[in-house]
Coordinates of N, CA and C in Angstrom, one line a residue:
M229 N 133.8 69.1 101.7 CA 131.6 68.4 101.6 C 131.5 69.4 99.7
L230 N 131.3 70.1 99.5 CA 131.0 70.7 98.5 C 131.7 69.9 97.2
L231 N 132.6 70.1 96.9 CA 133.9 69.7 95.9 C 133.0 67.3 95.9
I232 N 132.4 66.3 96.8 CA 132.2 65.6 97.0 C 130.7 65.9 96.7
F233 N 129.7 67.0 96.8 CA 128.3 66.7 96.2 C 128.7 67.1 94.7
A234 N 129.4 68.1 94.8 CA 129.7 67.9 92.8 C 130.3 67.0 92.2
Q235 N 130.5 66.1 92.8 CA 131.4 65.1 92.0 C 130.4 63.9 91.7
T236 N 128.9 64.2 92.7 CA 128.1 62.4 92.0 C 127.8 62.7 90.6
N237 N 127.3 61.6 90.5 CA 126.5 61.8 89.1 C 124.6 62.6 89.0
E238 N 124.4 62.6 90.5 CA 123.0 64.1 90.1 C 123.4 64.6 90.0
P239 N 122.3 65.2 88.9 CA 122.6 66.7 88.0 C 122.0 67.3 89.5
G240 N 122.9 69.1 89.2 CA 121.9 69.8 90.6 C 123.0 71.5 90.5
L241 N 122.3 72.2 90.7 CA 123.2 74.0 90.5 C 124.0 73.8 91.4
L242 N 124.8 73.0 92.1 CA 125.8 73.1 92.8 C 127.5 72.3 91.6
T243 N 125.7 70.9 91.1 CA 127.1 70.5 89.8 C 127.5 71.0 88.9
Y244 N 125.9 71.9 88.3 CA 127.0 73.0 87.5 C 128.0 73.6 88.0
F245 N 127.4 74.8 88.8 CA 128.5 75.9 89.3 C 129.9 75.4 89.3
F246 N 130.1 74.5 89.8 CA 132.0 74.0 89.2 C 131.9 73.1 87.6
Q247 N 130.9 73.4 87.5 CA 131.5 73.1 85.8 C 131.2 74.0 84.9
S248 N 131.1 75.8 85.5 CA 130.8 76.2 84.9 C 132.6 76.4 85.2
N249 N 133.1 77.8 84.2 CA 134.6 78.4 84.0 C 134.7 79.6 84.9
T250 N 135.5 80.2 85.8 CA 136.2 80.6 86.2 C 134.8 82.0 86.4
A251 N 135.3 82.9 84.9 CA 134.5 84.3 84.5 C 132.6 83.8 84.8
G252 N 132.5 82.2 85.0 CA 131.3 82.2 85.0 C 130.9 82.3 87.1
Q253 N 131.7 81.6 87.6 CA 131.4 81.4 89.2 C 132.1 82.7 89.6
L254 N 133.1 84.0 89.1 CA 132.9 85.1 89.2 C 131.6 86.2 89.2
I255 N 130.8 85.7 88.0 CA 129.3 86.6 87.8 C 128.6 86.1 88.7
I256 N 128.8 84.3 88.8 CA 127.7 84.2 90.0 C 127.2 84.7 91.4
F257 N 129.0 85.0 92.0 CA 128.9 85.5 93.1 C 128.7 86.7 92.8
A258 N 129.3 87.3 92.0 CA 128.6 89.0 91.8 C 126.8 89.3 91.6
L259 N 126.6 88.4 91.0 CA 124.6 88.2 91.3 C 124.2 88.4 92.5
G260 N 125.0 87.5 93.2 CA 125.0 87.1 95.1 C 125.0 88.1 95.5
I261 N 126.1 88.7 95.3 CA 126.1 90.1 96.0 C 125.2 91.3 95.6
F262 N 124.3 91.1 94.2 CA 123.3 92.4 93.5 C 121.9 92.1 94.5
S263 N 121.8 90.8 94.5 CA 120.8 89.7 95.3 C 121.0 90.6 96.3
A264 N 121.5 90.4 96.8 CA 121.2 90.7 98.8 C 121.2 92.7 98.8
V265 N 122.1 92.9 97.4 CA 121.6 94.3 98.0 C 120.1 95.0 97.4
A266 N 119.3 93.7 96.9 CA 118.2 94.9 96.1 C 117.3 94.2 97.1
W267 N 117.5 92.9 97.7 CA 115.9 92.7 99.0 C 116.4 93.2 99.6
T268 N 117.8 94.0 100.0 CA 117.5 95.0 101.7 C 117.4 96.4 101.0
V269 N 117.7 96.9 100.0 CA 117.5 97.9 99.3 C 115.5 97.7 99.4
M270 N 114.5 96.8 98.6 CA 113.6 97.1 98.5 C 112.4 96.6 99.6
I271 N 113.2 96.4 100.5 CA 112.7 95.8 102.4 C 113.0 97.2 102.8
G272 N 114.1 97.8 103.5 CA 115.0 99.2 103.3 C 114.1 100.5 103.0
K273 N 113.8 100.4 101.5 CA 112.8 101.6 100.9 C 111.2 101.3 101.5
A274 N 110.5 100.3 101.5 CA 109.3 99.8 101.7 C 108.4 100.2 103.6
M275 N 110.1 100.3 104.1 CA 109.9 100.6 105.8 C 109.6 102.0 105.8
E276 N 111.2 102.5 105.4 CA 111.1 104.2 105.0 C 109.6 104.9 104.5
L277 N 109.3 104.1 103.8 CA 107.9 105.2 102.9 C 107.2 104.6 103.6
N278 N 106.7 103.9 104.5 CA 105.2 103.6 105.8 C 105.8 104.0 106.8
Q279 N 107.3 104.7 107.5 CA 107.3 105.2 108.2 C 107.5 106.8 107.7
F280 N 107.3 107.5 106.6 CA 107.8 108.5 107.5 C 105.5 108.9 106.6
F281 N 104.7 107.9 105.8 CA 103.6 107.9 105.8 C 102.6 107.9 107.2
E282 N 103.2 107.0 108.0 CA 102.7 107.4 109.2 C 103.1 109.2 109.9
L283 N 104.4 109.5 110.2 CA 104.5 110.6 111.1 C 104.0 111.0 109.9
N284 N 103.8 111.6 108.1 CA 103.2 112.6 108.4 C 101.7 112.5 108.8
K285 N 101.3 111.5 108.6 CA 99.6 111.6 109.1 C 99.0 112.5 110.8
R286 N 100.9 111.9 111.5 CA 100.7 112.0 112.7 C 101.1 113.8 112.7
F287 N 101.9 114.6 111.9 CA 102.0 115.4 111.7 C 100.9 116.2 111.6
E288 N 100.5 116.0 110.4 CA 98.9 116.3 109.8 C 98.4 116.3 110.7
K289 N 97.5 115.3 111.2 CA 96.9 115.6 112.3 C 97.1 116.8 113.4
F290 N 99.0 116.7 113.9 CA 98.8 118.1 114.9 C 98.6 119.7 114.5
I291 N 98.6 119.9 113.1 CA 99.1 120.5 113.0 C 97.2 121.5 112.4
N292 N 96.6 120.4 112.5 CA 95.0 120.5 112.1 C 94.4 120.8 113.0
Q293 N 95.2 120.1 114.4 CA 94.5 121.1 115.9 C 94.9 122.8 116.1
A294 N 95.9 123.3 115.0 CA 96.2 124.2 115.5 C 95.1 125.3 114.9
D295 N 94.8 126.5 115.9 CA 94.0 127.4 115.1 C 94.9 128.4 114.2
S296 N 96.5 128.5 114.2 CA 97.2 129.4 113.7 C 98.3 128.3 113.2
L297 N 98.8 128.5 111.9 CA 99.6 127.5 111.8 C 101.2 128.6 112.0
L298 N 101.3 129.6 111.7 CA 102.2 130.9 112.1 C 102.1 130.9 112.9
E299 N 101.5 130.7 113.9 CA 101.4 131.0 115.7 C 102.3 129.9 116.1
L300 N 101.6 128.6 115.0 CA 102.5 127.7 116.2 C 103.8 127.3 115.6
A301 N 104.3 127.4 114.5 CA 105.4 127.9 113.9 C 106.7 128.5 114.8
Q302 N 105.2 129.8 115.4 CA 106.9 130.5 116.3 C 107.1 129.8 117.5
K303 N 105.9 129.7 117.7 CA 106.3 128.9 119.2 C 107.2 127.3 118.9
K304 N 107.1 126.5 118.0 CA 107.2 125.2 118.2 C 108.6 124.6 117.5
A305 N 109.7 124.5 117.3 CA 110.2 123.7 116.0 C 110.4 123.0 115.2
F306 N 109.8 122.4 114.1 CA 109.8 120.9 113.4 C 110.6 120.5 113.5
N307 N 110.9 119.2 113.7 CA 111.3 118.3 113.0 C 111.4 117.8 111.5
D308 N 113.3 118.0 111.3 CA 113.5 118.6 110.0 C 113.0 116.8 109.3
S309 N 113.1 115.7 110.4 CA 112.9 114.3 109.8 C 111.9 113.7 109.4
I310 N 110.1 114.4 109.9 CA 109.2 114.6 109.2 C 109.2 115.4 107.6
P311 N 109.0 114.6 106.7 CA 108.5 115.5 105.2 C 107.8 116.3 105.4
Y312 N 106.7 116.0 105.9 CA 105.3 117.3 106.0 C 105.6 118.5 106.6
A313 N 106.6 118.0 107.9 CA 107.1 119.3 109.4 C 108.2 119.9 108.3
A314 N 109.1 119.2 107.7 CA 110.3 120.2 106.5 C 109.3 120.9 106.1
L315 N 108.3 120.6 105.4 CA 107.8 121.8 104.3 C 107.2 122.8 104.7
V316 N 107.0 122.6 106.8 CA 105.8 123.5 107.4 C 107.3 124.4 107.9
K317 N 108.3 124.0 108.4 CA 109.0 124.7 108.5 C 109.7 125.5 107.2
S318 N 110.1 125.2 106.3 CA 110.9 125.5 105.5 C 109.7 127.0 104.9
A319 N 108.8 126.7 104.5 CA 107.7 127.5 104.1 C 107.5 128.8 105.2
T320 N 107.6 128.9 106.7 CA 106.8 129.5 107.3 C 108.3 130.5 108.2
A321 N 109.5 129.6 107.6 CA 110.3 130.1 107.5 C 110.9 131.7 106.9
S322 N 110.4 131.1 105.6 CA 110.6 131.9 104.3 C 109.5 133.1 104.9
Y323 N 108.7 132.9 104.8 CA 107.9 133.9 105.7 C 107.9 135.0 106.2
F324 N 108.4 134.1 107.6 CA 108.6 135.5 108.6 C 110.1 136.4 108.2
R325 N 111.0 135.9 107.1 CA 112.1 136.2 106.5 C 111.4 137.4 106.1
A326 N 110.5 137.1 104.8 CA 110.3 138.0 104.3 C 109.3 139.7 105.1
V327 N 108.8 138.6 106.0 CA 107.5 139.7 106.9 C 108.7 140.8 107.1
E328 N 110.0 140.1 108.2 CA 110.7 141.0 108.7 C 111.8 142.1 107.6
L329 N 111.2 142.1 106.4 CA 112.3 143.2 105.5 C 111.1 144.3 104.5
D330 N 109.9 143.3 104.6 CA 108.7 144.2 104.2 C 107.8 143.8 105.1
S331 N 107.7 145.0 106.4 CA 106.3 145.2 106.7 C 104.9 144.7 106.4
D332 N 105.2 145.3 105.2 CA 103.2 145.3 104.5 C 103.1 143.7 104.0
H333 N 104.1 142.6 104.4 CA 103.5 141.7 103.9 C 103.5 140.8 102.1
E334 N 103.5 141.8 101.6 CA 103.4 142.0 99.9 C 104.3 141.2 99.9
N335 N 105.2 140.5 99.8 CA 105.8 139.4 98.7 C 106.0 138.2 100.0
A336 N 105.3 137.9 101.0 CA 105.7 137.1 102.3 C 105.2 135.9 101.7
V337 N 103.7 135.9 100.8 CA 102.8 134.5 100.9 C 103.6 134.0 99.8
S338 N 104.9 134.9 98.2 CA 104.8 134.5 97.3 C 106.4 134.2 97.8
H339 N 107.1 134.9 98.9 CA 108.1 133.8 99.2 C 108.3 132.5 99.3
S340 N 107.1 132.3 100.7 CA 106.8 131.1 101.3 C 106.4 130.1 100.4
E341 N 105.3 130.3 99.0 CA 105.2 129.6 98.2 C 106.4 129.2 97.7
N342 N 107.3 130.6 97.2 CA 108.4 129.3 96.3 C 109.7 128.4 97.3
A343 N 109.6 128.7 98.7 CA 110.5 127.9 99.5 C 109.5 126.3 99.6
L344 N 108.3 126.8 99.2 CA 107.2 125.3 99.3 C 108.1 124.1 98.5
Q345 N 107.8 124.8 97.1 CA 108.4 124.2 96.1 C 109.8 123.4 96.2
R346 N 110.8 124.6 96.6 CA 112.1 124.1 96.8 C 111.8 122.6 97.7
A347 N 111.2 122.8 99.0 CA 111.7 121.5 99.9 C 110.9 119.9 99.3
V348 N 109.5 120.7 98.8 CA 108.9 119.7 97.8 C 110.3 119.1 96.9
A349 N 110.6 119.5 96.6 CA 111.6 118.9 95.2 C 112.7 118.1 95.8
D350 N 113.4 118.3 97.2 CA 114.2 118.2 98.1 C 113.5 116.5 98.9
Q351 N 112.0 117.3 99.3 CA 111.2 115.5 99.6 C 111.7 115.1 99.1
S352 N 111.2 114.9 97.4 CA 111.2 114.2 96.9 C 112.0 113.4 96.5
L353 N 113.0 113.8 96.0 CA 114.7 113.5 96.0 C 114.5 112.4 97.1
N354 N 114.5 112.6 97.9 CA 114.8 111.9 99.3 C 113.9 110.4 99.3
Y355 N 112.6 110.6 98.7 CA 111.8 109.7 98.6 C 112.5 108.8 97.6
E356 N 113.0 108.8 96.8 CA 113.1 108.4 94.9 C 114.7 107.9 95.4
R357 N 115.8 108.1 96.7 CA 117.0 107.5 97.1 C 116.3 106.3 97.1
K358 N 117.5 105.6 95.8 CA 118.3 103.4 96.0 C 117.1 103.8 95.1
M359 N 116.0 104.6 94.6 CA 115.6 104.1 93.6 C 116.1 103.5 92.1
V360 N 116.9 104.2 91.9 CA 118.0 104.2 90.6 C 118.9 102.7 91.5
L361 N 119.5 102.7 92.1 CA 120.4 101.6 92.1 C 119.8 100.2 92.1
L362 N 118.6 100.1 92.7 CA 117.4 99.3 92.3 C 117.2 98.7 90.6
A363 N 116.8 100.1 90.1 CA 117.0 100.1 88.7 C 117.7 99.2 87.9
S364 N 119.0 100.2 88.3 CA 120.2 99.0 87.6 C 120.8 97.7 87.8
I365 N 119.7 97.4 88.9 CA 120.0 95.7 89.2 C 119.1 95.0 88.7
V366 N 118.2 95.8 88.3 CA 116.6 95.2 87.3 C 117.4 94.6 86.0
T367 N 118.0 96.0 85.5 CA 118.1 95.7 84.3 C 119.8 95.6 84.2
G368 N 120.2 95.2 84.6 CA 122.1 94.9 84.8 C 122.1 92.9 85.0
A369 N 121.0 92.9 85.4 CA 121.4 91.9 86.5 C 121.5 90.2 84.7
P370 N 120.4 90.4 84.2 CA 119.9 89.6 83.2 C 121.3 89.7 81.8
F371 N 121.6 91.2 82.2 CA 122.9 91.0 80.5 C 124.4 90.4 81.3
M372 N 124.1 90.5 83.0 CA 125.1 89.6 83.3 C 125.4 88.3 83.3
G373 N 123.7 87.7 83.5 CA 123.5 86.2 83.2 C 124.5 85.4 81.6
L374 N 123.8 86.6 81.0 CA 123.7 85.9 79.6 C 125.5 86.4 79.4
L375 N 126.3 86.7 79.4 CA 127.6 87.6 79.5 C 128.5 86.2 79.8
G376 N 127.5 85.5 80.9 CA 128.1 84.5 81.8 C 128.4 83.6 81.0
T377 N 126.7 83.3 80.3 CA 126.5 81.9 79.5 C 127.4 81.8 78.1
V378 N 127.2 83.2 77.5 CA 128.5 83.7 76.0 C 129.5 83.1 76.7
W379 N 130.1 83.4 78.1 CA 131.4 82.7 77.7 C 132.1 81.1 78.4
G380 N 130.7 81.4 78.7 CA 131.1 79.8 79.1 C 131.0 79.0 77.8
V381 N 129.7 79.3 76.5 CA 129.8 77.9 75.9 C 130.8 78.4 74.8
M382 N 131.2 80.0 74.9 CA 132.4 79.8 74.1 C 134.0 79.1 74.1
D383 N 134.0 78.9 75.7 CA 135.2 77.7 76.4 C 134.4 76.9 76.2
A384 N 133.4 76.7 76.2 CA 132.9 75.4 75.9 C 133.7 74.4 74.6
F385 N 133.0 75.7 73.4 CA 133.2 74.8 71.7 C 134.8 75.4 71.6
G386 N 135.2 75.9 72.3 CA 136.8 76.1 72.6 C 137.5 75.1 72.4
A387 N 137.4 74.7 73.7 CA 138.0 73.2 74.2 C 137.7 72.3 73.8
I388 N 136.8 72.0 72.5 CA 135.8 70.6 71.7 C 137.3 70.7 70.6
G389 N 137.3 72.3 70.1 CA 137.9 72.2 69.3 C 139.6 72.0 69.0
L390 N 140.0 72.3 70.2 CA 141.4 71.7 70.6 C 141.7 70.4 70.8
G391 N 140.4 69.6 71.1 CA 140.6 67.9 71.5 C 140.5 67.1 70.6
S392 N 140.4 66.1 71.1 CA 140.8 65.5 69.7 C 139.4 64.9 69.3
S393 N 138.9 64.4 70.0 CA 136.6 63.7 70.0 C 136.0 65.2 70.3
A394 N 134.9 65.0 69.3 CA 133.8 66.0 70.0 C 132.8 65.4 70.2
S395 N 131.9 65.5 71.0 CA 130.7 64.5 71.1 C 129.6 65.2 72.5
I396 N 128.3 65.3 72.5 CA 127.8 65.6 73.5 C 127.9 65.8 74.7
A397 N 128.6 64.4 74.9 CA 129.1 64.0 77.0 C 130.4 65.0 76.4
S398 N 131.0 65.3 76.5 CA 131.9 66.5 76.2 C 131.7 68.0 76.3
L399 N 130.9 68.3 75.4 CA 130.3 69.6 75.5 C 128.8 69.9 76.1
A400 N 128.4 68.5 76.5 CA 127.2 69.5 78.0 C 127.8 70.3 79.7
P401 N 128.5 69.1 80.1 CA 129.3 69.9 81.0 C 129.6 71.3 80.7
G402 N 130.0 71.8 79.6 CA 130.3 73.0 79.9 C 129.3 74.5 79.6
V403 N 128.2 73.4 79.0 CA 127.2 74.6 78.2 C 126.3 74.4 79.3
S404 N 126.4 73.4 80.1 CA 125.0 73.9 81.4 C 126.0 74.4 82.2
G405 N 126.4 74.7 82.5 CA 127.7 75.2 83.7 C 127.3 76.8 83.4
A406 N 127.6 77.2 81.9 CA 127.4 77.9 81.6 C 126.0 79.3 81.5
L407 N 125.0 78.2 81.5 CA 123.8 78.1 81.5 C 123.1 79.1 82.7
L408 N 124.0 77.8 83.6 CA 123.4 78.5 85.3 C 123.5 80.2 85.5
T409 N 124.5 80.9 84.6 CA 124.6 82.0 85.2 C 123.5 82.6 84.2
T410 N 123.1 82.7 83.6 CA 121.8 82.7 82.8 C 120.8 83.0 84.1
V411 N 120.5 81.5 84.5 CA 119.2 81.3 85.7 C 118.9 82.4 87.0
A412 N 120.8 82.5 86.9 CA 121.5 83.5 88.7 C 120.8 84.9 88.4
G413 N 121.2 85.0 86.7 CA 120.8 86.5 86.1 C 119.4 86.7 86.6
L414 N 118.4 86.0 86.1 CA 116.8 85.8 86.3 C 116.3 85.4 88.0
L415 N 116.9 85.1 88.1 CA 116.6 84.3 89.7 C 117.0 86.0 90.8
V416 N 118.0 86.4 90.0 CA 118.2 88.1 90.7 C 117.2 89.4 90.3
A417 N 116.9 89.1 89.0 CA 115.7 90.3 88.3 C 114.9 90.6 88.4
I418 N 113.6 89.1 88.4 CA 112.3 88.4 88.6 C 111.7 89.4 90.2
P419 N 112.2 89.1 90.7 CA 111.9 89.6 92.3 C 112.6 91.1 92.0
S420 N 113.5 91.3 91.8 CA 113.5 93.2 91.7 C 112.8 93.5 90.8
V421 N 113.0 92.9 90.2 CA 111.8 94.0 88.6 C 110.1 94.1 89.6
F422 N 109.5 93.3 90.2 CA 108.2 93.6 90.8 C 108.4 94.4 92.2
G423 N 109.6 94.4 92.6 CA 109.8 94.7 93.8 C 110.0 96.5 93.5
Y424 N 110.7 96.6 92.5 CA 111.2 98.0 92.4 C 109.4 98.7 91.7
N425 N 108.9 97.3 90.3 CA 107.6 98.4 90.3 C 106.1 99.0 91.0
F426 N 106.1 97.6 92.5 CA 106.0 97.9 93.5 C 106.5 99.3 94.2
L427 N 107.2 99.8 94.6 CA 107.6 100.6 95.4 C 107.8 102.1 94.6
L428 N 107.7 102.0 93.4 CA 108.1 103.0 92.2 C 106.5 103.8 92.1
S429 N 105.2 102.6 92.2 CA 104.2 103.8 92.3 C 104.1 103.6 93.7
L430 N 104.3 102.9 94.7 CA 103.9 103.3 96.2 C 105.5 105.0 96.2
T431 N 105.7 105.4 95.7 CA 107.0 106.4 96.0 C 106.1 107.2 94.6
K432 N 105.5 107.9 93.9 CA 104.6 108.5 93.4 C 103.7 108.7 93.9
K433 N 103.0 107.8 94.2 CA 102.0 108.4 95.6 C 101.8 109.3 96.6
R434 N 103.4 109.0 96.8 CA 103.8 109.6 98.6 C 104.3 111.0 98.0
V435 N 104.5 111.3 97.1 CA 104.9 112.4 96.1 C 103.7 113.2 95.9
I436 N 102.6 112.4 95.7 CA 101.2 113.5 95.1 C 100.9 113.4 96.0
E437 N 100.9 113.1 97.9 CA 101.0 112.9 98.9 C 101.4 114.6 99.6
L438 N 102.5 114.5 98.9 CA 103.5 115.5 99.6 C 103.1 116.6 98.3
E439 N 103.0 116.7 97.7 CA 102.0 118.6 97.1 C 100.7 118.4 96.6
N440 N 100.3 117.9 97.2 CA 98.9 118.2 97.9 C 98.9 118.8 99.3
F441 N 99.7 118.2 99.7 CA 99.6 119.3 101.4 C 100.6 120.5 101.5
A442 N 101.8 120.7 100.5 CA 102.4 122.0 100.1 C 101.6 122.8 99.8
S443 N 100.6 122.3 99.2 CA 99.0 122.9 98.5 C 98.3 123.7 99.1
T444 N 97.7 122.4 100.3 CA 97.5 122.8 101.3 C 98.0 124.2 102.7
V445 N 99.4 123.9 103.0 CA 99.9 124.4 103.5 C 100.3 126.2 102.8
A446 N 100.6 126.3 101.5 CA 100.3 127.3 100.8 C 98.9 128.5 101.2
D447 N 98.1 127.5 101.1 CA 96.4 128.2 100.8 C 96.2 128.4 102.5
R448 N 96.9 127.5 103.9 CA 96.4 127.8 104.7 C 97.8 129.1 105.2
I449 N 98.7 129.4 104.4 CA 99.0 130.6 105.2 C 99.2 131.9 104.2
E450 N 98.3 131.8 103.6 CA 97.7 132.8 102.3 C 96.9 133.9 103.3
L451 N 95.9 132.5 104.0 CA 94.6 132.4 104.3 C 95.0 133.3 105.9
E452 N 95.6 133.0 106.6 CA 95.9 133.9 108.2 C 96.8 135.1 107.3
D453 N 97.6 135.3 106.5 CA 98.5 136.2 106.3 C 97.5 137.5 106.1
T454 N 96.4 137.3 105.2 CA 94.9 137.7 104.6 C 94.5 138.2 106.0
A455 N 93.9 137.6 106.9 CA 93.1 137.5 108.0 C 94.2 138.7 109.1
S456 N 95.7 138.5 108.6 CA 96.6 138.9 110.1 C 96.4 140.9 109.4
R457 N 96.6 140.8 107.7 CA 97.1 142.3 107.3 C 95.1 142.7 107.6
R458 N 94.3 142.2 107.9 CA 92.6 142.9 108.2 C 92.6 143.4 109.2
F459 N 93.4 142.9 110.0 CA 92.7 143.1 111.8 C 93.9 144.2 111.7
D460 N 95.0 144.5 111.1 CA 96.7 145.4 111.2 C 95.6 146.8 111.1

């Protein structure tokens, strides 16, 4: 059925595809796979960032209702799948380990702040996961399309050079098929670059929120530590 459509006199993408050389057709297939991967990453990343935002807000509201963050951490095991919870768990665990080693609490706050910095770095990497893959598709797809076009045009001119006659009618099918790879590359890259820029901006915003929350946690631990030592 595809061959019947391709053999009609009406020009179209399918006609141009069958006029492409083997390399061009393989590149178009590869670009189709890249397009599917790009859309999967963009949709999945947007949903993931939105889920992190909702979970973080609920967790922040939960700990704000607690009178003491350190007492809450001793009573409850926090879920590491929530970024904010992972920060609190890392900071409080480091704090309590330092307190066990030094009953005067001199370095406990410093240890918790160091743990917070490490946790923020780990969570930032988690937020940025798969963005490199999307960036590679954005930059690589147009070049793959250009490669297919140059290759196809080279084959078209080479076939004319080996033939007995040269005319536009004999050159046009090969060139039109070759140009299809550039079109395919742009169709992959254009939506991907918009999606990448949106997700990059959203990721930066979420990382800033993560850093601000970590600063709030550090302040709260320091205040509670100071208060506990005063009463002791």
